[in-house]
PDB file of N, CA and C in Angstrom:
ATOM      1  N   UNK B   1       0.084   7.965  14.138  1.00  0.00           N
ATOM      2  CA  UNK B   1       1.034   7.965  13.069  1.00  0.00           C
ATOM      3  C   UNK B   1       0.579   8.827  11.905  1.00  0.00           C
ATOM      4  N   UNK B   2      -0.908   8.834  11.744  1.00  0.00           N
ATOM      5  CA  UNK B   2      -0.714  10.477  10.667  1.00  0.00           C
ATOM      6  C   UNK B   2       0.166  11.329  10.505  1.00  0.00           C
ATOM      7  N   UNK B   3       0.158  11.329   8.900  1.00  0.00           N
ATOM      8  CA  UNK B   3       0.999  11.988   8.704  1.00  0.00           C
ATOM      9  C   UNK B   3       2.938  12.066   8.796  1.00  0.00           C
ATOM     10  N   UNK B   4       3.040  11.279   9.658  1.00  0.00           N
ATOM     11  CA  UNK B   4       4.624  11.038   9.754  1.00  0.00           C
ATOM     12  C   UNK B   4       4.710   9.621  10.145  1.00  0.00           C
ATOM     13  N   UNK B   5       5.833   9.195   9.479  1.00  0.00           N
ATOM     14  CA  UNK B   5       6.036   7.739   9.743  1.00  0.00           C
ATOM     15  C   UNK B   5       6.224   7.646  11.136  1.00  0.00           C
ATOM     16  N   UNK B   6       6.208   6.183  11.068  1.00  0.00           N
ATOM     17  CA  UNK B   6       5.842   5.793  12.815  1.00  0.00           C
ATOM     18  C   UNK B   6       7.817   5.431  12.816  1.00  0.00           C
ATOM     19  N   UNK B   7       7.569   4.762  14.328  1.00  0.00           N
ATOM     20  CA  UNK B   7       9.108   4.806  15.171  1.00  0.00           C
ATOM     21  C   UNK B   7       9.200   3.765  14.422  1.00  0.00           C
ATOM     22  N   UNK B   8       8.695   2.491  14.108  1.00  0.00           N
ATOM     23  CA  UNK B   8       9.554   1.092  13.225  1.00  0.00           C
ATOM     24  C   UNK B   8       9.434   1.764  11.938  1.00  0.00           C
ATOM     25  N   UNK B   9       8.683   2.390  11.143  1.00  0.00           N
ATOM     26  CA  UNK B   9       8.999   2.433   9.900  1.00  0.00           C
ATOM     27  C   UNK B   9      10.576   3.424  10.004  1.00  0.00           C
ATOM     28  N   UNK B  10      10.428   4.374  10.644  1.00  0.00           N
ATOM     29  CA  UNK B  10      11.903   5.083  10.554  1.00  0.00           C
ATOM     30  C   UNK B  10      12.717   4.186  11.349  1.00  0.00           C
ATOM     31  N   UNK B  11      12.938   3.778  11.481  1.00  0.00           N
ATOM     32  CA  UNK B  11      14.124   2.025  12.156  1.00  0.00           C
ATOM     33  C   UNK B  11      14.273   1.667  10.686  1.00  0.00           C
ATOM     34  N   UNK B  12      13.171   0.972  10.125  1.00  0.00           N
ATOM     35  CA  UNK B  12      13.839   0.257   8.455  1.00  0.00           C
ATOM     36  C   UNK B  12      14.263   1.176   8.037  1.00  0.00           C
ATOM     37  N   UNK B  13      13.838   2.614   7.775  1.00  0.00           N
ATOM     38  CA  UNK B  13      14.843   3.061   6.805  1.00  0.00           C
ATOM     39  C   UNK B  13      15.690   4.055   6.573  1.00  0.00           C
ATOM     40  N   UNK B  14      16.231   3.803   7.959  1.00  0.00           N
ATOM     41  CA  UNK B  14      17.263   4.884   8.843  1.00  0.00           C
ATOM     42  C   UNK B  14      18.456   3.963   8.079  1.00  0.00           C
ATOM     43  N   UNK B  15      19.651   4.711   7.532  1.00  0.00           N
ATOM     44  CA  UNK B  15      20.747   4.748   7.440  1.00  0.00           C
ATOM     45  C   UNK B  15      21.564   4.490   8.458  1.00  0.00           C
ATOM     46  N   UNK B  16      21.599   5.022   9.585  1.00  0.00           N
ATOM     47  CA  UNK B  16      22.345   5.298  10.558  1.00  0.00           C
ATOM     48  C   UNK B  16      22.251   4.262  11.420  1.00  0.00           C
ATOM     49  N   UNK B  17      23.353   3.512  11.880  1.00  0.00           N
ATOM     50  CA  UNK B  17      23.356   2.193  12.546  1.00  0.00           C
ATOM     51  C   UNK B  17      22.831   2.346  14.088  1.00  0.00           C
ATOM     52  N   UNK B  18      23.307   3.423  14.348  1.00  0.00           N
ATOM     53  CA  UNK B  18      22.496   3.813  15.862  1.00  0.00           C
ATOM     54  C   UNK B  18      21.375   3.919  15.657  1.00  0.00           C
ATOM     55  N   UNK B  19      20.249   3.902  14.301  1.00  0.00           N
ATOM     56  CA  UNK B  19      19.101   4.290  14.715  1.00  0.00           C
ATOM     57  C   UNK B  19      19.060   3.153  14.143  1.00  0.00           C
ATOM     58  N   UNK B  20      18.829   2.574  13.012  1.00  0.00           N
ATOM     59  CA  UNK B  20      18.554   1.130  12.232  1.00  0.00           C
ATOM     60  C   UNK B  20      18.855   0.005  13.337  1.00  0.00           C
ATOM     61  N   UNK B  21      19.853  -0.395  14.309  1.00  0.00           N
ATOM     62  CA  UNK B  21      19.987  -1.278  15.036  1.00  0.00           C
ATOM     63  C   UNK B  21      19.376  -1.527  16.799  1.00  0.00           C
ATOM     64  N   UNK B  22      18.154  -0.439  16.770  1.00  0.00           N
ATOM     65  CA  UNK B  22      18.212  -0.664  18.027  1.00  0.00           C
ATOM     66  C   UNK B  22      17.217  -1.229  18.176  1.00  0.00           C
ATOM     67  N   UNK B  23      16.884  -2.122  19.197  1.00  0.00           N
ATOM     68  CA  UNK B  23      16.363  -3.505  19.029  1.00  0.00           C
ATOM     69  C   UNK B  23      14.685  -3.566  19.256  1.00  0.00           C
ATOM     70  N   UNK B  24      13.830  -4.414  19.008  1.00  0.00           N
ATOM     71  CA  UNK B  24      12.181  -3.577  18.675  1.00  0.00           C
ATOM     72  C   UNK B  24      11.659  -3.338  20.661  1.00  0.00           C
ATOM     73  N   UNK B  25      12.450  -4.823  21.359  1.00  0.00           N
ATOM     74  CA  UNK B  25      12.298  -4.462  22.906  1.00  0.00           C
ATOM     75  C   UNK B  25      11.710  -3.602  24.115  1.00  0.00           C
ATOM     76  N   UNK B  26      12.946  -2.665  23.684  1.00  0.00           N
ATOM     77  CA  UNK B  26      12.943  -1.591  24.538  1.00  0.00           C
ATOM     78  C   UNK B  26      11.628  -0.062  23.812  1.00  0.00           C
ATOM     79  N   UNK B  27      11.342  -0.240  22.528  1.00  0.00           N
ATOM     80  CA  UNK B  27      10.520   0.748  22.487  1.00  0.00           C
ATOM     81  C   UNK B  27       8.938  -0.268  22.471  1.00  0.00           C
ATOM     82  N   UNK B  28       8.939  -1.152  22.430  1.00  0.00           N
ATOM     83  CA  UNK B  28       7.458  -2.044  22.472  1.00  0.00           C
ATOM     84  C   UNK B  28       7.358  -2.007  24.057  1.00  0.00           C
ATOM     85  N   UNK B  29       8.228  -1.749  24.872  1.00  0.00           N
ATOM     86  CA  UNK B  29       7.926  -1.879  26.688  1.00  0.00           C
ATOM     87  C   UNK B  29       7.554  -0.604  26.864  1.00  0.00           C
ATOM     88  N   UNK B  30       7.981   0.098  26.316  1.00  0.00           N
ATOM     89  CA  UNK B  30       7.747   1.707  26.974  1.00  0.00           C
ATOM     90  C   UNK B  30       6.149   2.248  26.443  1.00  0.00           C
ATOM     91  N   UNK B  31       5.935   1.285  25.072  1.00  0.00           N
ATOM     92  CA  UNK B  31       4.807   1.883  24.413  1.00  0.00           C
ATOM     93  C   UNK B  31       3.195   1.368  24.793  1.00  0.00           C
ATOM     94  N   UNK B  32       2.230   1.695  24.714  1.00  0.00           N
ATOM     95  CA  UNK B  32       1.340   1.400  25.388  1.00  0.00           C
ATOM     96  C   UNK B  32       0.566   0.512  24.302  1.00  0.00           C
ATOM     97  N   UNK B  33      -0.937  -0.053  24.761  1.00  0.00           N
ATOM     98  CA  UNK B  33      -1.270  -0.972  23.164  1.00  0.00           C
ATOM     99  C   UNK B  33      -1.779  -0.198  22.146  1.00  0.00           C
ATOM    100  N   UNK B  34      -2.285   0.976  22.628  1.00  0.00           N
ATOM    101  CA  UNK B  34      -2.720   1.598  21.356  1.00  0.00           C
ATOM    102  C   UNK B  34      -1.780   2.130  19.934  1.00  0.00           C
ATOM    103  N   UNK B  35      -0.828   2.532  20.944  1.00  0.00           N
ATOM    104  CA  UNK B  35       0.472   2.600  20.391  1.00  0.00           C
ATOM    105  C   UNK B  35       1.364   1.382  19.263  1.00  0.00           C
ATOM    106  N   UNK B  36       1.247   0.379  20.100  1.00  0.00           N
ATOM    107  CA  UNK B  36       2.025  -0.773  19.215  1.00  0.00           C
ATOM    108  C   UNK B  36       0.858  -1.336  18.311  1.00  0.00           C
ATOM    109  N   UNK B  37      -0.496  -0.856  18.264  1.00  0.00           N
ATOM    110  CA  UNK B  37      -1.371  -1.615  17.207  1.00  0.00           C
ATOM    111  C   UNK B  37      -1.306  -0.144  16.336  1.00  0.00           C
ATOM    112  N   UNK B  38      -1.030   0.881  16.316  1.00  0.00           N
ATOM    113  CA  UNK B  38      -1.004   1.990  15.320  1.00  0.00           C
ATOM    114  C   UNK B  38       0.257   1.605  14.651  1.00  0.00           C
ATOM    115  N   UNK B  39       1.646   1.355  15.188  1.00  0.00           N
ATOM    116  CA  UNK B  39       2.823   0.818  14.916  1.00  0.00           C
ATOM    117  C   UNK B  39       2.185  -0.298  13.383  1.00  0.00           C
ATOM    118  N   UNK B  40       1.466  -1.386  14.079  1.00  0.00           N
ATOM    119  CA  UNK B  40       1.302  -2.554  13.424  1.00  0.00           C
ATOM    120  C   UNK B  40       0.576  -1.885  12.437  1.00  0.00           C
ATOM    121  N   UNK B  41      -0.096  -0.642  12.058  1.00  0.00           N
ATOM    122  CA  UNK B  41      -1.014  -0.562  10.644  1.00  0.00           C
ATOM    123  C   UNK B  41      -0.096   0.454   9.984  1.00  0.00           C
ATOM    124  N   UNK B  42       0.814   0.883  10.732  1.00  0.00           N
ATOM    125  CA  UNK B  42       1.778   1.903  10.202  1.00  0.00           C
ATOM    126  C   UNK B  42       2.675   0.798   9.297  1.00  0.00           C
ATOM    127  N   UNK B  43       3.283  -0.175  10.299  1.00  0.00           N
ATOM    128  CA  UNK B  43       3.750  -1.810   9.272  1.00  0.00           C
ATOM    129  C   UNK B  43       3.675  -2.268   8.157  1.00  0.00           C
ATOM    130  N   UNK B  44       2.137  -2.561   8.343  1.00  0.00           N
ATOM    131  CA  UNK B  44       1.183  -3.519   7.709  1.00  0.00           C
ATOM    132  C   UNK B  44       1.219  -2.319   6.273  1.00  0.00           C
ATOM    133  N   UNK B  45       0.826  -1.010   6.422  1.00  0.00           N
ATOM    134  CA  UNK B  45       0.897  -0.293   5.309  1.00  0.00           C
ATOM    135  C   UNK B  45       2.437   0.052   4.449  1.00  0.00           C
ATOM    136  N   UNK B  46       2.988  -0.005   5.101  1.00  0.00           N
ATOM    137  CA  UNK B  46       4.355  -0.080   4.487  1.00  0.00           C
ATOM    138  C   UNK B  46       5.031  -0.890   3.871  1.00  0.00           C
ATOM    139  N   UNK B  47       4.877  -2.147   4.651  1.00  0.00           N
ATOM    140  CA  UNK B  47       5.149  -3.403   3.493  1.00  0.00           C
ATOM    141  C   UNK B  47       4.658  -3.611   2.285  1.00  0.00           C
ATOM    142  N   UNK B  48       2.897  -3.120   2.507  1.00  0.00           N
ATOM    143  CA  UNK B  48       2.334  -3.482   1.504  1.00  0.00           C
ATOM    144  C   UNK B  48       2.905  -2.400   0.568  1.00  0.00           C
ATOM    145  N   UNK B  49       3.251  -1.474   0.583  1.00  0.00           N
ATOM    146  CA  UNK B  49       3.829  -0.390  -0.762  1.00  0.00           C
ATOM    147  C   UNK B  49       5.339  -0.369  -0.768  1.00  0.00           C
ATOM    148  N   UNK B  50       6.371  -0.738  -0.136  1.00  0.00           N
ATOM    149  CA  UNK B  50       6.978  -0.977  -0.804  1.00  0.00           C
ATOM    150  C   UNK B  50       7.661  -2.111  -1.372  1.00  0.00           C
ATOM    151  N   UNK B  51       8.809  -1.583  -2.556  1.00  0.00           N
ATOM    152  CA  UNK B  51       9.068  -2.327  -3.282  1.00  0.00           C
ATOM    153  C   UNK B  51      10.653  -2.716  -3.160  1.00  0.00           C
ATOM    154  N   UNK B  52      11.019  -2.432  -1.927  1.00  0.00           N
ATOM    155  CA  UNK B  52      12.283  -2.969  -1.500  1.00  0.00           C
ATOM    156  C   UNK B  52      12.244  -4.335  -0.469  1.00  0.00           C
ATOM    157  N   UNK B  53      12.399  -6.009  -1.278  1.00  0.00           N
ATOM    158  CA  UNK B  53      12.171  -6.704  -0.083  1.00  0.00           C
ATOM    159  C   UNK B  53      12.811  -6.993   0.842  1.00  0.00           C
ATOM    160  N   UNK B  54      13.826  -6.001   1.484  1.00  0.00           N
ATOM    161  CA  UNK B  54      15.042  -6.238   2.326  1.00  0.00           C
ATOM    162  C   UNK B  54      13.683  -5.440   3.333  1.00  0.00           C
ATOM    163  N   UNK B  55      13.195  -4.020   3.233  1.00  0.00           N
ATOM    164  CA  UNK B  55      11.986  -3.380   4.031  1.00  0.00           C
ATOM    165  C   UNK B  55      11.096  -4.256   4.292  1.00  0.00           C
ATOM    166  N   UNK B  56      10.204  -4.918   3.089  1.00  0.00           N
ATOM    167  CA  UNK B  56       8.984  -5.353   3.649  1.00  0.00           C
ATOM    168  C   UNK B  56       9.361  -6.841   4.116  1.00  0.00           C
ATOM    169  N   UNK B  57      10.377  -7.677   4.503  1.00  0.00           N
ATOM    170  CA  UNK B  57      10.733  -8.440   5.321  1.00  0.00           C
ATOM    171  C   UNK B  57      10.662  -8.005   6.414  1.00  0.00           C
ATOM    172  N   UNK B  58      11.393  -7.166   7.013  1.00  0.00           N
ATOM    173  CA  UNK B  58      12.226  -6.443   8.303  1.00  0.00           C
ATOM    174  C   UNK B  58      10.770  -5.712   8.679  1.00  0.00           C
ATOM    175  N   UNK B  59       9.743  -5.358   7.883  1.00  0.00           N
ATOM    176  CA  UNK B  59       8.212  -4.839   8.449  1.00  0.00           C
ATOM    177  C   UNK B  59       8.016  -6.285   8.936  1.00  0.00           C
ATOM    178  N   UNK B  60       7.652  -7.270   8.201  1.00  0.00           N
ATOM    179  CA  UNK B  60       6.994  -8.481   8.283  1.00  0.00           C
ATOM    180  C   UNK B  60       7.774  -9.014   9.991  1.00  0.00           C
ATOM    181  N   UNK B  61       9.035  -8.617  10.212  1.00  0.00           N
ATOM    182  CA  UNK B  61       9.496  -9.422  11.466  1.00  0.00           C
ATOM    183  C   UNK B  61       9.047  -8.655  12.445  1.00  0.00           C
ATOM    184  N   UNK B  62       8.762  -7.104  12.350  1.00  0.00           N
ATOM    185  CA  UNK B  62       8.418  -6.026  13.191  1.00  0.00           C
ATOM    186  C   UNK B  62       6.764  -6.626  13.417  1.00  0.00           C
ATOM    187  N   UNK B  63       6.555  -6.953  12.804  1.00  0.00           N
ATOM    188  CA  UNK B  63       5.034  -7.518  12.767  1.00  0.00           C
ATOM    189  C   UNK B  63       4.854  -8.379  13.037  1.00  0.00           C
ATOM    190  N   UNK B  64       5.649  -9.866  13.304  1.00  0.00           N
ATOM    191  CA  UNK B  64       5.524 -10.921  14.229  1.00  0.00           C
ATOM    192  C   UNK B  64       5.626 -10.435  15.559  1.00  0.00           C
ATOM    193  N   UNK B  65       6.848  -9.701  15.713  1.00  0.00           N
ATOM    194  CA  UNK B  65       7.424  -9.563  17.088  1.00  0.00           C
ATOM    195  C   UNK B  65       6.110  -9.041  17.694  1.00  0.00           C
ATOM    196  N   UNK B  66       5.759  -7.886  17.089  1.00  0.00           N
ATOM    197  CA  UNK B  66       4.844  -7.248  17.990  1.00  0.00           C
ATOM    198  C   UNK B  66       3.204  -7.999  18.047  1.00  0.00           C
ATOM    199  N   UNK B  67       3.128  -8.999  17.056  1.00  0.00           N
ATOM    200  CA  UNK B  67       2.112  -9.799  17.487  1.00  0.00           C
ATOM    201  C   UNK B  67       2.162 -10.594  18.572  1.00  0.00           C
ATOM    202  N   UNK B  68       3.271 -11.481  18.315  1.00  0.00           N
ATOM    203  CA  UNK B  68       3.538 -12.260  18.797  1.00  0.00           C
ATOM    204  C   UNK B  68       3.845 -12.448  20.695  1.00  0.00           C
ATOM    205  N   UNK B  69       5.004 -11.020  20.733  1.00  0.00           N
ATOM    206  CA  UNK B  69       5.199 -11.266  21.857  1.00  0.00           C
ATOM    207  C   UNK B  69       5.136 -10.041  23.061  1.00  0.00           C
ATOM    208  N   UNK B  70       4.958  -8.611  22.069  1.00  0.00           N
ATOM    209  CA  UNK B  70       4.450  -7.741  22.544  1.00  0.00           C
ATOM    210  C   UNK B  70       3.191  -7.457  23.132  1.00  0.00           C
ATOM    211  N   UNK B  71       1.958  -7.424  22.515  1.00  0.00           N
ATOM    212  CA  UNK B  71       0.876  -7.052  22.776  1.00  0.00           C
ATOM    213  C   UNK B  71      -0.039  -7.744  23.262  1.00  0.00           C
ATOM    214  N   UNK B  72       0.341  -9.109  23.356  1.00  0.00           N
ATOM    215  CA  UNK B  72      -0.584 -10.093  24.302  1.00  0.00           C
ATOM    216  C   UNK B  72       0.146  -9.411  25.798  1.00  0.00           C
ATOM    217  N   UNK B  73       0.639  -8.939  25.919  1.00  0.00           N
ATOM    218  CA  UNK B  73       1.142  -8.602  27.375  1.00  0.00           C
ATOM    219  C   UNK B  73       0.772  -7.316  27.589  1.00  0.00           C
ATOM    220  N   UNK B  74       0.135  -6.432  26.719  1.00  0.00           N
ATOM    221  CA  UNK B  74      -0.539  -4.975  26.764  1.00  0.00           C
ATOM    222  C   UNK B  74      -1.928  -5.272  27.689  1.00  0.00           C
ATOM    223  N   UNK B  75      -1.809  -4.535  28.857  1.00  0.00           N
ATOM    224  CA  UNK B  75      -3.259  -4.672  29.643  1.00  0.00           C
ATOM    225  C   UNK B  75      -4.359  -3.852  28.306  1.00  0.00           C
ATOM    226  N   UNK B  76      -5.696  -4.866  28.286  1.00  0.00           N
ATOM    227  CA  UNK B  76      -6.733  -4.643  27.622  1.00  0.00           C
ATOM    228  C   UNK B  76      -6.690  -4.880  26.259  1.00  0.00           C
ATOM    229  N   UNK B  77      -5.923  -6.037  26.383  1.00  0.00           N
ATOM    230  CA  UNK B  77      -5.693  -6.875  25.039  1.00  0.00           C
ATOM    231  C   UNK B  77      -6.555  -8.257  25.338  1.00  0.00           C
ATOM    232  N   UNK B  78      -6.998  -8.624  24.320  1.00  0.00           N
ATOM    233  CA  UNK B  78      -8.078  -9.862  24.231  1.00  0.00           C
ATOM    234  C   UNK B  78      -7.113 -10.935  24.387  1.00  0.00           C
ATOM    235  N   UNK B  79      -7.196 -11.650  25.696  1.00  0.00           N
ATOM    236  CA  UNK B  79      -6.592 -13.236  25.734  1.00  0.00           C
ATOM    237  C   UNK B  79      -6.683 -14.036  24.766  1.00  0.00           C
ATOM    238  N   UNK B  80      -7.896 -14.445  24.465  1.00  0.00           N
ATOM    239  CA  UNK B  80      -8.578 -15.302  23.898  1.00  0.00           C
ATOM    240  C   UNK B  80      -9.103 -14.582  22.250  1.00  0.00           C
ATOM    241  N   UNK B  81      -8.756 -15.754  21.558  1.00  0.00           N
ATOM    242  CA  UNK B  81      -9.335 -15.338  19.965  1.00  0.00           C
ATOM    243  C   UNK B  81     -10.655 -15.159  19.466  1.00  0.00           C
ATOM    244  N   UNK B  82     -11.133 -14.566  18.562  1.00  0.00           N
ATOM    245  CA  UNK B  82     -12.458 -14.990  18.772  1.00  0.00           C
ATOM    246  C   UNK B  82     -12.568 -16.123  17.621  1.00  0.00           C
ATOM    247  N   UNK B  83     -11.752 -16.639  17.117  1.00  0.00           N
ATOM    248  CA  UNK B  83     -12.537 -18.244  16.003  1.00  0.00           C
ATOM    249  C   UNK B  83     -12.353 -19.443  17.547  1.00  0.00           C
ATOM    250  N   UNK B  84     -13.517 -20.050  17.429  1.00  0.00           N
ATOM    251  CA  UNK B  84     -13.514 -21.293  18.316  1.00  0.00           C
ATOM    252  C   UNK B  84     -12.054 -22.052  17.757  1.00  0.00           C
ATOM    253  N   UNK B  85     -11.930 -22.970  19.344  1.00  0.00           N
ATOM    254  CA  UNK B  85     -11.206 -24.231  19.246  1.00  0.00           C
ATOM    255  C   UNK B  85     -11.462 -25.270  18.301  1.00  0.00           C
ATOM    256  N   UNK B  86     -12.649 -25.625  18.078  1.00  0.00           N
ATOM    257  CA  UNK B  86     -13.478 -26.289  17.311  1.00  0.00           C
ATOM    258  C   UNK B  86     -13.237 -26.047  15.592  1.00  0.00           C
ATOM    259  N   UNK B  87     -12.915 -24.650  15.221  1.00  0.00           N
ATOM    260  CA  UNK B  87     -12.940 -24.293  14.050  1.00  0.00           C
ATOM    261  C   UNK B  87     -11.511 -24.760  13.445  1.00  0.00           C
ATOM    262  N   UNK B  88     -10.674 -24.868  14.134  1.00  0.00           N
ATOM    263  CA  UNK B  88      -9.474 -25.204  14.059  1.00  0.00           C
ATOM    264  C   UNK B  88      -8.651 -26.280  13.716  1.00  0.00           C
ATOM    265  N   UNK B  89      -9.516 -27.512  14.759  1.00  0.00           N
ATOM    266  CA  UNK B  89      -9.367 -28.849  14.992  1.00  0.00           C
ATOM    267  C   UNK B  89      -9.421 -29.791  14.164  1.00  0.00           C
TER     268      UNK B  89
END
């Protein structure tokens, strides 16, 4: 993502309903993990600067999704967390 915004940051702040509405899905399957964790700091940096919170919501959901349900399914992604069960409990 140097240098040019990544594919979710131009999704938030595309005008254009064909590009603003298409759903995070189909480009998190095609993309590989290195890809959707550059996505996530491309995110993570965008929310944090701006100052529109309709954007840094719509980052923040781009950033569950792809925690959540994307990238645990990326081969050579860590199963397991590293804080113990124990730390938790």
């Amino acid at each position: 993502m140097s240098g040019s915004r990544s594919e979710l940051v131009a999704r938030i702040l595309a005008t254009d309903p064909a590009v603003r509405d298409r759903p995070i899905e189909a480009f998190a399957a095609a993309a590989d993990r290195e890809q959707l964790l550059a996505e996530a700091e491309a995110l993570d940096a965008f929310r944090r600067d701006s100052t529109n919170l309709y954007e840094r919501v719509r980052a923040l959901f781009f950033l569950y999704a792809l925690h959540r349900f994307h990238l645990p399914g990326k081969p050579g992604f860590r199963e397991a967390g590293l804080i113990p069960g124990a730390a938790v409990a």
